Coordinates of N, CA, C and O in Angstrom, one line a residue:
M39 N 87.4 95.1 87.7 CA 88.2 96.3 88.1 C 87.4 97.6 88.1 O 86.4 97.7 87.3
K40 N 87.9 98.5 88.8 CA 87.3 99.8 89.0 C 88.3 100.8 88.6 O 89.5 100.8 89.1
L41 N 87.9 101.9 88.0 CA 88.7 103.1 87.7 C 88.0 104.4 88.1 O 86.9 104.6 87.6
V42 N 88.6 105.0 89.1 CA 88.0 106.2 89.7 C 88.7 107.4 89.2 O 89.9 107.5 89.4
F43 N 88.1 108.3 88.4 CA 88.7 109.5 88.0 C 88.3 110.6 89.0 O 87.1 110.8 89.3
I44 N 89.3 111.2 89.6 CA 89.0 112.4 90.4 C 89.6 113.7 89.7 O 90.7 113.7 89.4
I45 N 88.6 114.4 89.3 CA 88.9 115.6 88.5 C 88.7 116.9 89.2 O 87.9 116.8 90.2
G46 N 89.3 118.0 88.9 CA 88.9 119.2 89.5 C 90.1 120.2 89.3 O 91.2 119.9 88.7
N47 N 89.9 121.4 89.7 CA 90.9 122.5 89.5 C 92.2 122.3 90.4 O 92.1 121.4 91.2
A48 N 93.2 123.1 90.1 CA 94.4 123.0 90.8 C 94.2 123.2 92.3 O 93.4 124.1 92.7
A49 N 94.8 122.4 93.2 CA 94.8 122.5 94.6 C 93.4 122.4 95.2 O 93.1 122.8 96.3
V50 N 92.5 121.7 94.5 CA 91.2 121.4 95.1 C 91.2 120.3 96.0 O 90.3 120.1 96.8
G51 N 92.2 119.5 95.9 CA 92.3 118.3 96.9 C 92.2 117.0 96.2 O 92.0 116.0 96.9
K52 N 92.5 116.9 95.0 CA 92.4 115.6 94.2 C 93.3 114.6 94.8 O 92.9 113.5 95.1
M53 N 94.6 114.9 94.9 CA 95.5 113.9 95.5 C 95.2 113.5 97.0 O 95.3 112.4 97.2
S54 N 95.0 114.5 97.8 CA 94.7 114.3 99.2 C 93.6 113.4 99.4 O 93.5 112.4 100.1
V55 N 92.4 113.6 98.6 CA 91.3 112.8 98.6 C 91.6 111.4 98.2 O 91.2 110.4 98.7
G56 N 92.4 111.3 97.1 CA 92.8 110.0 96.5 C 93.6 109.2 97.6 O 93.4 108.0 97.7
Q57 N 94.5 109.8 98.3 CA 95.3 109.2 99.3 C 94.4 108.7 100.4 O 94.6 107.6 100.9
E58 N 93.4 109.4 100.8 CA 92.5 108.9 101.8 C 91.6 107.8 101.3 O 91.3 106.9 102.0
L59 N 91.2 107.9 100.1 CA 90.3 106.8 99.5 C 91.1 105.5 99.4 O 90.6 104.4 99.6
T60 N 92.5 105.6 99.2 CA 93.3 104.4 99.2 C 93.3 103.7 100.5 O 93.5 102.5 100.7
K61 N 93.3 104.6 101.6 CA 93.3 104.0 103.0 C 92.1 103.2 103.3 O 92.1 102.4 104.2
I62 N 90.9 103.5 102.8 CA 89.7 102.9 103.1 C 89.1 102.0 102.1 O 88.0 101.5 102.2
T63 N 89.8 101.7 101.0 CA 89.4 100.8 99.9 C 90.6 100.0 99.5 O 91.7 100.2 100.0
D64 N 90.4 99.1 98.5 CA 91.6 98.4 97.9 C 92.1 99.1 96.7 O 92.8 98.5 95.9
L65 N 91.7 100.3 96.4 CA 92.1 101.0 95.3 C 93.6 101.5 95.4 O 94.0 101.8 96.5
R66 N 94.2 101.6 94.3 CA 95.6 102.2 94.3 C 95.5 103.6 93.7 O 94.6 103.9 92.9
L67 N 96.4 104.5 94.0 CA 96.4 105.8 93.6 C 97.5 106.1 92.5 O 98.7 105.7 92.8
F68 N 97.1 106.7 91.5 CA 98.0 107.3 90.4 C 97.7 108.7 90.3 O 96.9 109.0 89.4
H69 N 98.2 109.5 91.1 CA 97.9 110.9 91.0 C 98.7 111.6 89.9 O 99.8 111.1 89.6
N70 N 98.1 112.6 89.3 CA 98.7 113.2 88.1 C 100.2 113.5 88.2 O 100.9 113.3 87.3
H71 N 100.6 114.0 89.3 CA 102.0 114.4 89.5 C 103.0 113.2 89.6 O 104.2 113.4 89.6
M72 N 102.4 112.0 89.8 CA 103.3 110.8 89.8 C 104.0 110.6 88.4 O 104.9 110.0 88.3
S73 N 103.3 111.2 87.4 CA 103.8 111.1 86.0 C 104.5 112.4 85.7 O 105.5 112.4 84.9
I74 N 104.1 113.5 86.3 CA 104.7 114.8 85.9 C 106.1 115.1 86.5 O 107.0 115.5 85.9
E75 N 106.2 114.8 87.8 CA 107.4 115.2 88.5 C 108.6 114.4 88.1 O 109.7 115.0 87.9
P76 N 108.6 113.1 87.8 CA 109.8 112.4 87.3 C 110.2 113.0 85.9 O 111.4 113.1 85.7
I77 N 109.3 113.3 85.1 CA 109.7 113.9 83.8 C 110.3 115.3 83.9 O 111.3 115.6 83.2
L78 N 109.7 116.1 84.8 CA 110.3 117.4 85.0 C 111.8 117.2 85.5 O 112.6 118.0 85.1
E79 N 112.0 116.3 86.4 CA 113.3 116.0 87.0 C 114.3 115.6 86.0 O 115.4 116.1 85.8
I80 N 113.9 114.7 85.1 CA 114.8 114.2 84.1 C 115.0 115.2 82.9 O 116.2 115.4 82.6
F81 N 114.0 115.9 82.4 CA 114.2 116.7 81.3 C 114.4 118.2 81.7 O 114.8 118.9 80.9
G82 N 114.1 118.5 83.0 CA 114.3 119.9 83.3 C 113.3 120.8 82.9 O 113.4 122.0 83.1
E83 N 112.2 120.3 82.3 CA 111.2 121.1 81.8 C 110.0 120.2 81.6 O 110.1 118.9 81.5
F84 N 108.8 120.8 81.4 CA 107.6 120.0 81.1 C 107.7 119.4 79.7 O 108.0 120.0 78.7
N85 N 107.5 118.1 79.6 CA 107.5 117.4 78.3 C 106.2 116.6 78.2 O 106.2 115.4 78.7
G86 N 105.3 117.1 77.6 CA 103.9 116.5 77.6 C 103.9 115.1 76.9 O 103.2 114.2 77.3
A87 N 104.7 114.9 75.8 CA 104.7 113.7 75.2 C 105.3 112.6 76.1 O 104.7 111.4 76.1
A88 N 106.4 112.9 76.8 CA 106.9 111.9 77.7 C 106.0 111.5 78.8 O 105.9 110.4 79.2
I89 N 105.3 112.6 79.4 CA 104.3 112.4 80.4 C 103.2 111.4 79.9 O 102.8 110.5 80.6
K90 N 102.7 111.7 78.8 CA 101.6 110.9 78.2 C 102.1 109.4 78.1 O 101.3 108.5 78.4
R91 N 103.2 109.3 77.5 CA 103.8 107.9 77.3 C 104.0 107.1 78.6 O 103.7 106.0 78.7
F92 N 104.5 107.9 79.6 CA 104.7 107.3 80.9 C 103.3 106.8 81.5 O 103.2 105.7 81.9
R93 N 102.4 107.7 81.4 CA 101.0 107.3 81.8 C 100.5 106.1 81.1 O 99.8 105.2 81.7
E94 N 100.6 106.1 79.8 CA 100.1 105.0 79.0 C 100.6 103.7 79.5 O 99.9 102.7 79.6
I95 N 101.9 103.6 79.8 CA 102.5 102.3 80.3 C 101.8 102.0 81.6 O 101.5 100.8 81.8
V96 N 101.7 102.9 82.5 CA 101.1 102.6 83.8 C 99.6 102.1 83.6 O 99.3 101.1 84.1
F97 N 98.9 102.8 82.8 CA 97.5 102.4 82.5 C 97.4 101.0 81.9 O 96.6 100.2 82.3
E98 N 98.2 100.7 80.8 CA 98.2 99.5 80.2 C 98.5 98.3 81.1 O 97.8 97.3 81.1
E99 N 99.5 98.5 81.9 CA 100.0 97.5 82.8 C 99.0 97.2 83.9 O 98.8 96.1 84.3
F100 N 98.5 98.3 84.4 CA 97.5 98.2 85.6 C 96.2 97.6 85.0 O 95.6 96.7 85.8
A101 N 95.8 97.9 83.9 CA 94.6 97.3 83.3 C 94.7 95.8 83.3 O 93.7 95.1 83.5
K102 N 95.9 95.3 82.9 CA 96.1 93.9 82.7 C 96.3 93.2 84.1 O 96.4 92.0 84.1
S103 N 96.5 93.9 85.2 CA 97.0 93.4 86.4 C 96.0 92.6 87.2 O 96.4 91.7 88.0
G104 N 94.7 92.7 87.0 CA 93.7 92.1 87.7 C 93.5 92.6 89.1 O 92.8 92.0 89.9
K105 N 94.1 93.7 89.4 CA 94.0 94.3 90.7 C 92.5 94.9 90.9 O 91.8 95.1 89.9
Y106 N 92.2 95.3 92.1 CA 90.9 95.7 92.4 C 90.5 97.0 91.6 O 89.4 97.2 91.1
G107 N 91.4 98.0 91.6 CA 91.1 99.3 90.9 C 92.1 100.4 91.2 O 93.0 100.2 92.0
L108 N 91.9 101.4 90.4 CA 93.0 102.5 90.4 C 92.1 103.8 90.4 O 91.1 104.0 89.9
I109 N 92.8 104.8 91.1 CA 92.3 106.2 91.2 C 93.3 107.0 90.3 O 94.4 106.9 90.5
F110 N 92.8 107.8 89.4 CA 93.6 108.7 88.7 C 93.1 110.1 88.9 O 92.0 110.4 88.7
T111 N 94.0 111.0 89.3 CA 93.6 112.3 89.5 C 94.0 113.1 88.3 O 95.1 112.9 87.7
Y112 N 93.2 114.1 87.9 CA 93.5 114.8 86.7 C 92.8 116.2 86.7 O 91.6 116.3 87.1
M113 N 93.5 117.2 86.2 CA 92.9 118.5 86.0 C 92.4 118.7 84.6 O 93.2 118.8 83.7
C114 N 91.0 118.6 84.5 CA 90.5 118.4 83.2 C 89.9 119.8 82.7 O 89.0 120.3 83.4
A115 N 90.4 120.3 81.7 CA 89.9 121.6 81.1 C 88.7 121.2 80.1 O 89.0 120.7 79.0
F116 N 87.5 121.5 80.5 CA 86.4 121.1 79.6 C 86.3 121.8 78.3 O 85.7 121.3 77.4
D117 N 87.0 123.0 78.3 CA 86.9 123.8 77.0 C 88.2 123.5 76.2 O 88.4 124.2 75.2
H118 N 88.9 122.5 76.4 CA 90.1 122.2 75.7 C 90.2 120.6 75.4 O 91.3 120.1 75.3
Q119 N 89.2 120.0 75.2 CA 89.0 118.6 74.8 C 89.8 117.7 75.7 O 90.2 116.6 75.3
D120 N 90.0 118.0 77.0 CA 90.6 117.1 77.9 C 89.8 115.9 78.2 O 90.2 114.8 78.5
W121 N 88.4 116.1 78.0 CA 87.5 114.9 78.2 C 87.9 113.8 77.2 O 87.7 112.7 77.6
D122 N 88.3 114.2 76.1 CA 88.7 113.2 75.1 C 89.9 112.3 75.6 O 90.0 111.2 75.4
Y123 N 90.8 112.9 76.5 CA 91.9 112.2 77.1 C 91.3 111.2 78.1 O 91.7 110.0 78.2
I124 N 90.3 111.6 78.8 CA 89.7 110.7 79.8 C 89.0 109.5 79.1 O 89.2 108.4 79.5
E125 N 88.4 109.8 78.0 CA 87.8 108.7 77.2 C 88.8 107.8 76.6 O 88.7 106.6 76.5
H126 N 90.0 108.3 76.3 CA 91.1 107.5 75.8 C 91.6 106.6 76.9 O 91.8 105.4 76.6
I127 N 91.7 107.1 78.1 CA 92.1 106.2 79.2 C 91.1 105.1 79.4 O 91.5 104.0 79.6
K128 N 89.8 105.5 79.4 CA 88.8 104.5 79.5 C 89.0 103.4 78.5 O 88.8 102.2 78.8
S129 N 89.3 103.7 77.3 CA 89.5 102.7 76.2 C 90.5 101.7 76.5 O 90.5 100.5 76.1
I130 N 91.5 102.1 77.3 CA 92.6 101.2 77.7 C 92.0 100.1 78.7 O 92.4 98.9 78.6
F131 N 91.1 100.6 79.5 CA 90.6 99.7 80.6 C 89.3 98.9 80.1 O 89.0 97.9 80.8
E132 N 88.6 99.3 79.1 CA 87.3 98.7 78.7 C 87.4 97.2 78.4 O 86.6 96.4 78.9
P133 N 88.5 96.8 77.8 CA 88.6 95.3 77.5 C 88.6 94.5 78.7 O 88.5 93.2 78.7
Y134 N 88.8 95.1 79.9 CA 89.0 94.3 81.1 C 87.8 94.4 82.1 O 87.9 94.3 83.3
N135 N 86.7 94.7 81.4 CA 85.4 94.9 82.2 C 85.4 95.8 83.4 O 85.0 95.5 84.5
T136 N 86.0 97.0 83.1 CA 86.2 97.9 84.2 C 84.9 98.7 84.3 O 84.2 99.1 83.5
E137 N 84.7 99.0 85.6 CA 83.6 100.0 86.0 C 84.3 101.3 86.3 O 85.3 101.4 86.8
F138 N 83.6 102.4 85.7 CA 84.2 103.7 85.8 C 83.4 104.6 86.6 O 82.2 104.6 86.7
Y139 N 84.1 105.4 87.5 CA 83.5 106.4 88.4 C 84.2 107.7 88.2 O 85.4 107.7 88.0
Y140 N 83.3 108.7 88.4 CA 83.8 110.1 88.1 C 83.5 110.9 89.4 O 82.3 111.0 89.7
V141 N 84.5 111.5 89.8 CA 84.4 112.4 91.0 C 84.9 113.7 90.6 O 86.0 113.9 90.2
E142 N 84.1 114.8 90.8 CA 84.5 116.2 90.5 C 84.5 116.9 91.7 O 83.5 117.0 92.4
L143 N 85.7 117.4 92.1 CA 85.8 118.3 93.3 C 85.8 119.7 92.9 O 86.5 120.1 92.0
V144 N 85.2 120.5 93.7 CA 85.1 122.0 93.4 C 85.3 122.7 94.7 O 84.8 122.3 95.8
A145 N 86.0 123.9 94.7 CA 86.1 124.8 95.7 C 86.6 126.1 95.2 O 87.2 126.2 94.1
P146 N 86.2 127.2 95.9 CA 86.5 128.5 95.3 C 88.1 128.8 95.3 O 88.8 128.2 96.0
Q147 N 88.4 129.7 94.5 CA 89.9 130.1 94.4 C 90.5 130.4 95.6 O 91.7 129.9 95.9
R148 N 90.0 131.1 96.6 CA 90.6 131.6 97.8 C 91.0 130.3 98.6 O 92.0 130.3 99.2
V149 N 90.1 129.3 98.6 CA 90.3 128.1 99.3 C 91.5 127.3 98.7 O 92.4 126.8 99.3
R150 N 91.5 127.2 97.4 CA 92.5 126.5 96.6 C 93.9 127.2 96.8 O 94.9 126.5 96.9
L151 N 93.9 128.6 96.9 CA 95.1 129.2 97.1 C 95.7 128.9 98.4 O 97.0 128.7 98.6
E152 N 94.8 128.8 99.5 CA 95.3 128.3 100.8 C 95.9 126.9 100.7 O 96.9 126.7 101.4
R153 N 95.2 126.0 100.1 CA 95.6 124.7 100.0 C 96.9 124.5 99.2 O 97.6 123.5 99.3
N154 N 97.1 125.4 98.3 CA 98.3 125.3 97.4 C 99.6 125.2 98.0 O 100.5 124.6 97.5
G155 N 99.7 125.7 99.3 CA 100.9 125.6 100.0 C 100.9 124.6 101.1 O 101.8 124.6 102.0
S156 N 99.9 123.6 101.1 CA 99.9 122.6 102.2 C 101.1 121.7 102.2 O 101.8 121.5 101.2
K157 N 101.4 121.3 103.4 CA 102.6 120.4 103.6 C 102.5 119.1 102.7 O 103.5 118.8 102.1
N158 N 101.3 118.5 102.6 CA 101.2 117.3 101.8 C 101.5 117.6 100.4 O 102.0 116.8 99.7
R159 N 100.9 118.7 99.9 CA 101.0 119.0 98.4 C 102.4 119.3 98.1 O 103.0 118.7 97.1
L160 N 103.1 120.0 99.0 CA 104.5 120.3 98.7 C 105.5 119.2 98.8 O 106.4 119.0 98.0
K161 N 105.1 118.2 99.7 CA 105.9 117.0 99.8 C 105.8 116.1 98.6 O 106.8 115.6 98.2
N162 N 104.6 116.0 98.0 CA 104.4 115.1 96.8 C 104.6 115.8 95.5 O 104.6 115.1 94.5
K163 N 104.7 117.1 95.5 CA 104.8 117.8 94.2 C 105.9 118.9 94.2 O 105.6 120.1 94.4
P164 N 107.1 118.5 94.0 CA 108.2 119.5 94.1 C 108.1 120.6 93.2 O 108.5 121.7 93.5
S165 N 107.3 120.4 92.0 CA 107.2 121.6 91.1 C 106.2 122.7 91.6 O 106.1 123.7 91.1
K166 N 105.6 122.4 92.7 CA 104.7 123.4 93.3 C 105.3 124.1 94.5 O 104.7 125.0 95.1
R167 N 106.6 123.8 94.8 CA 107.3 124.4 96.0 C 107.6 125.9 95.9 O 107.7 126.6 96.8
N168 N 107.6 126.4 94.7 CA 107.7 127.8 94.5 C 106.3 128.4 94.5 O 105.5 128.4 93.5
I169 N 105.8 128.7 95.7 CA 104.4 129.0 96.0 C 104.0 130.2 95.1 O 102.9 130.2 94.6
E170 N 104.8 131.3 95.0 CA 104.5 132.4 94.3 C 104.1 132.0 92.8 O 103.1 132.4 92.3
L171 N 105.0 131.3 92.2 CA 104.8 130.8 90.8 C 103.6 129.9 90.7 O 102.8 130.0 89.8
S172 N 103.5 129.0 91.7 CA 102.4 128.1 91.6 C 101.0 128.8 91.8 O 100.0 128.5 91.1
N173 N 101.0 129.8 92.6 CA 99.8 130.6 92.8 C 99.5 131.3 91.5 O 98.3 131.4 91.1
K174 N 100.5 131.9 90.8 CA 100.3 132.5 89.6 C 99.6 131.5 88.5 O 98.7 132.0 87.7
R175 N 100.2 130.3 88.5 CA 99.7 129.3 87.6 C 98.2 129.0 87.9 O 97.4 128.9 87.0
L176 N 97.9 128.9 89.2 CA 96.5 128.5 89.5 C 95.6 129.6 89.1 O 94.5 129.4 88.5
I177 N 96.0 130.9 89.4 CA 95.1 132.0 88.9 C 95.0 132.1 87.4 O 94.0 132.3 86.9
G178 N 96.1 131.8 86.8 CA 96.1 131.9 85.3 C 95.2 130.8 84.7 O 94.5 131.0 83.8
D179 N 95.3 129.6 85.3 CA 94.5 128.5 84.8 C 93.0 128.8 85.0 O 92.2 128.5 84.2
D180 N 92.7 129.4 86.2 CA 91.4 129.8 86.3 C 90.8 130.8 85.3 O 89.7 130.8 84.9
S181 N 91.7 131.7 84.8 CA 91.4 132.7 83.8 C 91.3 132.1 82.4 O 90.5 132.6 81.6
N182 N 92.1 131.1 82.1 CA 92.4 130.6 80.8 C 91.5 129.3 80.5 O 91.4 129.1 79.3
Y183 N 91.1 128.6 81.5 CA 90.4 127.4 81.2 C 89.2 127.2 82.0 O 88.9 127.9 83.1
R184 N 88.2 126.4 81.5 CA 87.0 126.1 82.2 C 87.2 124.7 82.9 O 87.1 123.6 82.2
I185 N 87.5 124.7 84.1 CA 87.9 123.4 84.8 C 86.8 122.9 85.7 O 87.0 121.9 86.4
E186 N 85.6 123.6 85.7 CA 84.5 123.0 86.4 C 83.4 122.7 85.4 O 83.1 123.5 84.5
S187 N 82.7 121.6 85.5 CA 81.7 121.2 84.6 C 80.4 122.0 84.8 O 80.2 122.6 85.9
Y188 N 79.7 122.1 83.7 CA 78.4 122.8 83.8 C 77.4 121.7 84.4 O 77.7 120.5 84.3
D189 N 76.4 122.1 85.0 CA 75.4 121.2 85.5 C 74.9 120.3 84.4 O 74.5 120.9 83.3
G190 N 74.9 119.0 84.6 CA 74.4 118.1 83.5 C 75.4 117.7 82.5 O 75.1 116.9 81.6
E191 N 76.5 118.3 82.5 CA 77.6 118.1 81.4 C 78.1 116.7 81.5 O 78.5 116.1 80.4
I192 N 78.3 116.2 82.6 CA 78.8 114.8 82.8 C 77.7 113.9 83.0 O 77.1 113.9 84.0
P193 N 77.3 113.2 82.0 CA 76.0 112.4 81.9 C 76.0 111.0 82.6 O 75.0 110.4 82.6
Y194 N 77.1 110.7 83.2 CA 77.2 109.2 83.7 C 76.5 109.1 85.1 O 76.5 110.0 85.9
D195 N 75.9 107.9 85.3 CA 75.3 107.5 86.5 C 76.3 107.5 87.7 O 76.1 107.9 88.8
N196 N 77.5 107.0 87.4 CA 78.6 106.9 88.4 C 79.4 108.2 88.5 O 80.6 108.2 88.4
Y197 N 78.7 109.3 88.6 CA 79.3 110.6 88.7 C 78.8 111.3 90.0 O 77.6 111.3 90.3
I198 N 79.8 112.0 90.7 CA 79.4 112.9 91.7 C 80.2 114.1 91.8 O 81.4 114.1 91.5
K199 N 79.5 115.2 92.0 CA 80.3 116.5 92.1 C 80.2 116.9 93.6 O 79.2 117.0 94.2
I200 N 81.4 117.2 94.2 CA 81.5 117.5 95.6 C 82.1 118.8 95.8 O 83.3 119.0 95.4
D201 N 81.4 119.7 96.4 CA 82.1 121.0 96.9 C 82.7 120.6 98.2 O 82.1 120.4 99.2
N202 N 84.1 120.5 98.2 CA 84.8 120.1 99.3 C 85.4 121.3 100.1 O 86.4 121.2 100.8
T203 N 84.8 122.4 99.9 CA 85.4 123.7 100.5 C 85.5 123.5 102.0 O 86.6 123.9 102.6
T204 N 84.5 122.9 102.7 CA 84.6 122.8 104.1 C 84.7 121.4 104.6 O 84.6 121.1 105.8
L205 N 85.0 120.5 103.6 CA 85.2 119.0 103.9 C 86.7 118.6 104.0 O 87.5 119.2 103.2
S206 N 87.0 117.8 105.0 CA 88.3 117.3 105.0 C 88.5 116.2 103.9 O 87.5 115.7 103.4
A207 N 89.8 115.9 103.6 CA 90.0 114.9 102.6 C 89.4 113.5 103.0 O 88.8 112.8 102.2
E208 N 89.5 113.3 104.3 CA 89.0 112.0 104.9 C 87.4 112.0 104.7 O 86.8 110.9 104.4
E209 N 86.8 113.1 105.0 CA 85.3 113.1 104.8 C 84.9 113.0 103.4 O 83.9 112.2 103.1
T210 N 85.6 113.6 102.5 CA 85.3 113.5 101.1 C 85.5 112.1 100.6 O 84.6 111.6 99.9
A211 N 86.6 111.5 101.0 CA 86.9 110.1 100.6 C 85.7 109.2 101.0 O 85.3 108.2 100.4
K212 N 85.3 109.3 102.3 CA 84.2 108.5 102.8 C 83.0 108.7 102.0 O 82.3 107.7 101.7
M213 N 82.7 109.9 101.6 CA 81.5 110.2 100.8 C 81.6 109.4 99.5 O 80.6 108.8 99.0
I214 N 82.7 109.4 98.9 CA 82.9 108.7 97.6 C 82.8 107.2 97.8 O 82.1 106.5 97.0
K215 N 83.5 106.7 98.8 CA 83.4 105.2 99.0 C 81.9 104.8 99.2 O 81.5 103.8 98.6
E216 N 81.2 105.6 100.0 CA 79.8 105.2 100.3 C 78.9 105.3 99.1 O 78.1 104.5 98.7
R217 N 79.1 106.4 98.3 CA 78.3 106.7 97.1 C 78.4 105.6 96.1 O 77.5 105.2 95.5
F218 N 79.7 105.1 95.9 CA 79.9 104.1 94.9 C 80.1 102.7 95.4 O 80.5 101.8 94.6
N219 N 80.0 102.6 96.6 CA 80.1 101.2 97.2 C 81.4 100.6 97.0 O 81.5 99.5 96.5
L220 N 82.5 101.4 97.2 CA 83.8 100.9 96.8 C 84.4 100.2 98.0 O 85.5 99.6 98.0

């Protein structure tokens, strides 16, 4: 089994790249908002504990499934121990001889603000439809968290950092597929 983590800042294109990667591989996509949006709808507010439990069930069941692999997209704050969460997810899959791959997407804030209102993003992420509020969150996250790794910080061989500022989701997905032979 393969587990591909696509990490990066808000509106960098994690979900869109994941969608394209599923089209050209046998990987399945579990983008972060697939766990966030239902919980927001049910509770009427963000409930981190429920979101985490929802994800755990998906990860545990997928790990046992024998399927080819999974893509998980996540906004990882390197200065807030989010990497520990990625390691926890890995621990769920390790008993199943899983190969792990790490893709970090980066793009400047101006590009991400443009992408923040894209049709695909708004279709799949209802909580982002208030563009003004979503833009404020994006800018605030940029100010409050370090969501881009330092050079050499991610030590794995199966890691690639892609500046997708001028790349389409299709081009980026193709790069990932070729780099990791997916």
